[in-house]
Amino acid sequence: MTTELTRATARRPGPRAWKMLILSEAKSLARDYASLLLPLGLPLLVLLTSASMASSEAIGTDGFTAFEFYVLPIVLTMVFAYIGMLNMPTYLSYYRKSGILRRLGATPASPMMVLVSQIVVNALLSLIGIALALTVSFVFFDAVAPASVLAVAGAVLLVMVSMYGIGMIVASLAPTTNAAIAMGIILFLGLGALGGMFGGRNILPDALQDVSQYLPFGAASDLLAATWTGQPVELSMIVPLVVAAGCSVIISLLFFRWE
């Protein structure tokens, strides 16, 4: 029994194997200019165009303007939404279609390691995108610091988990890489349009405005706006994100295929 446990432990990938796999995923992402630059550049483009139209007058007594209430939360949500709905499912579906996940199943490096490495690499890319957006916001648009950094950090974590969860749903249901890209684009643009990505939700019909706050993109931007400006956090901002994350776990367990 002891010998068998020792052999199993020896076959288990160690920290060096994890490091090599994460670096390999990072290099693959760095060579894919679309997956690397679009999640960073597209939110910045929206930031620059929207900030120029946002009012600089303070809303309330804390100095926050329309920039912190509307523009910045949408831009931060875009970073997570693009990476979660497009980058992750595209890579995972390609690995499955090309047989990489199946071949890894016959080695000590399990397919689950690829999934975890993808999450780590894309999380780092998300943090770079957030840092870039915040740098531009504070340097060029005089953004007001958040009322509570911890509250914003918690909101960011929940938004990231929910958006990555939606990406796992896409990766679970898409039969091919092209299908994953198509599904990701539809979700990103559809949820983004309803969430105010193209000009604010106030331009939408009343019925769509009511619906948008209960969808993941709208709920995410509302949650980031509330935590950044110190406003009360409502259940309508949290429940859609928790539901998206929970559904992703169930759907992934039922439908995700390694080959």
mmCIF file with all atom_site columns, C-alpha atoms in Angstrom, residues 84-86 89-90 93 96 164-176 179-185 187 251-252 256:
data_model
loop_
_atom_site.group_PDB
_atom_site.id
_atom_site.type_symbol
_atom_site.label_atom_id
_atom_site.label_alt_id
_atom_site.label_comp_id
_atom_site.label_asym_id
_atom_site.label_entity_id
_atom_site.label_seq_id
_atom_site.pdbx_PDB_ins_code
_atom_site.Cartn_x
_atom_site.Cartn_y
_atom_site.Cartn_z
_atom_site.occupancy
_atom_site.B_iso_or_equiv
_atom_site.pdbx_formal_charge
_atom_site.auth_seq_id
_atom_site.auth_comp_id
_atom_site.auth_asym_id
_atom_site.auth_atom_id
_atom_site.pdbx_PDB_model_num
ATOM 1  C CA . GLY A 1 84  ? -14.474 35.273 -19.960 1.00 0.00 ? 84  GLY A CA 1
ATOM 2  C CA . MET A 1 85  ? -16.887 34.919 -22.878 1.00 0.00 ? 85  MET A CA 1
ATOM 3  C CA . LEU A 1 86  ? -14.413 34.865 -25.772 1.00 0.00 ? 86  LEU A CA 1
ATOM 4  C CA . PRO A 1 89  ? -13.989 29.193 -24.349 1.00 0.00 ? 89  PRO A CA 1
ATOM 5  C CA . THR A 1 90  ? -12.108 29.675 -27.623 1.00 0.00 ? 90  THR A CA 1
ATOM 6  C CA . SER A 1 93  ? -12.753 24.341 -27.393 1.00 0.00 ? 93  SER A CA 1
ATOM 7  C CA . ARG A 1 96  ? -10.631 19.733 -27.071 1.00 0.00 ? 96  ARG A CA 1
ATOM 8  C CA . TYR A 1 164 ? -15.620 33.215 -16.450 1.00 0.00 ? 164 TYR A CA 1
ATOM 9  C CA . GLY A 1 165 ? -18.556 30.999 -15.516 1.00 0.00 ? 165 GLY A CA 1
ATOM 10 C CA . ILE A 1 166 ? -20.457 32.157 -18.587 1.00 0.00 ? 166 ILE A CA 1
ATOM 11 C CA . GLY A 1 167 ? -17.374 31.330 -20.620 1.00 0.00 ? 167 GLY A CA 1
ATOM 12 C CA . MET A 1 168 ? -17.374 27.806 -19.196 1.00 0.00 ? 168 MET A CA 1
ATOM 13 C CA . ILE A 1 169 ? -21.004 27.444 -20.286 1.00 0.00 ? 169 ILE A CA 1
ATOM 14 C CA . VAL A 1 170 ? -19.949 28.399 -23.820 1.00 0.00 ? 170 VAL A CA 1
ATOM 15 C CA . ALA A 1 171 ? -17.015 25.968 -23.720 1.00 0.00 ? 171 ALA A CA 1
ATOM 16 C CA . SER A 1 172 ? -19.325 23.205 -22.473 1.00 0.00 ? 172 SER A CA 1
ATOM 17 C CA . LEU A 1 173 ? -22.034 23.642 -25.100 1.00 0.00 ? 173 LEU A CA 1
ATOM 18 C CA . ALA A 1 174 ? -20.079 24.726 -28.199 1.00 0.00 ? 174 ALA A CA 1
ATOM 19 C CA . PRO A 1 175 ? -19.273 21.710 -30.412 1.00 0.00 ? 175 PRO A CA 1
ATOM 20 C CA . THR A 1 176 ? -16.449 23.442 -32.318 1.00 0.00 ? 176 THR A CA 1
ATOM 21 C CA . ALA A 1 179 ? -19.178 27.779 -32.586 1.00 0.00 ? 179 ALA A CA 1
ATOM 22 C CA . ALA A 1 180 ? -17.514 28.901 -29.342 1.00 0.00 ? 180 ALA A CA 1
ATOM 23 C CA . ILE A 1 181 ? -16.357 32.132 -31.011 1.00 0.00 ? 181 ILE A CA 1
ATOM 24 C CA . ALA A 1 182 ? -19.829 32.783 -32.447 1.00 0.00 ? 182 ALA A CA 1
ATOM 25 C CA . MET A 1 183 ? -21.582 32.085 -29.151 1.00 0.00 ? 183 MET A CA 1
ATOM 26 C CA . GLY A 1 184 ? -19.073 34.239 -27.268 1.00 0.00 ? 184 GLY A CA 1
ATOM 27 C CA . ILE A 1 185 ? -19.491 37.188 -29.640 1.00 0.00 ? 185 ILE A CA 1
ATOM 28 C CA . LEU A 1 187 ? -23.246 36.879 -25.664 1.00 0.00 ? 187 LEU A CA 1
ATOM 29 C CA . ILE A 1 251 ? -23.786 22.926 -16.891 1.00 0.00 ? 251 ILE A CA 1
ATOM 30 C CA . SER A 1 252 ? -20.048 22.236 -16.913 1.00 0.00 ? 252 SER A CA 1
ATOM 31 C CA . PHE A 1 256 ? -18.297 19.690 -20.579 1.00 0.00 ? 256 PHE A CA 1
#
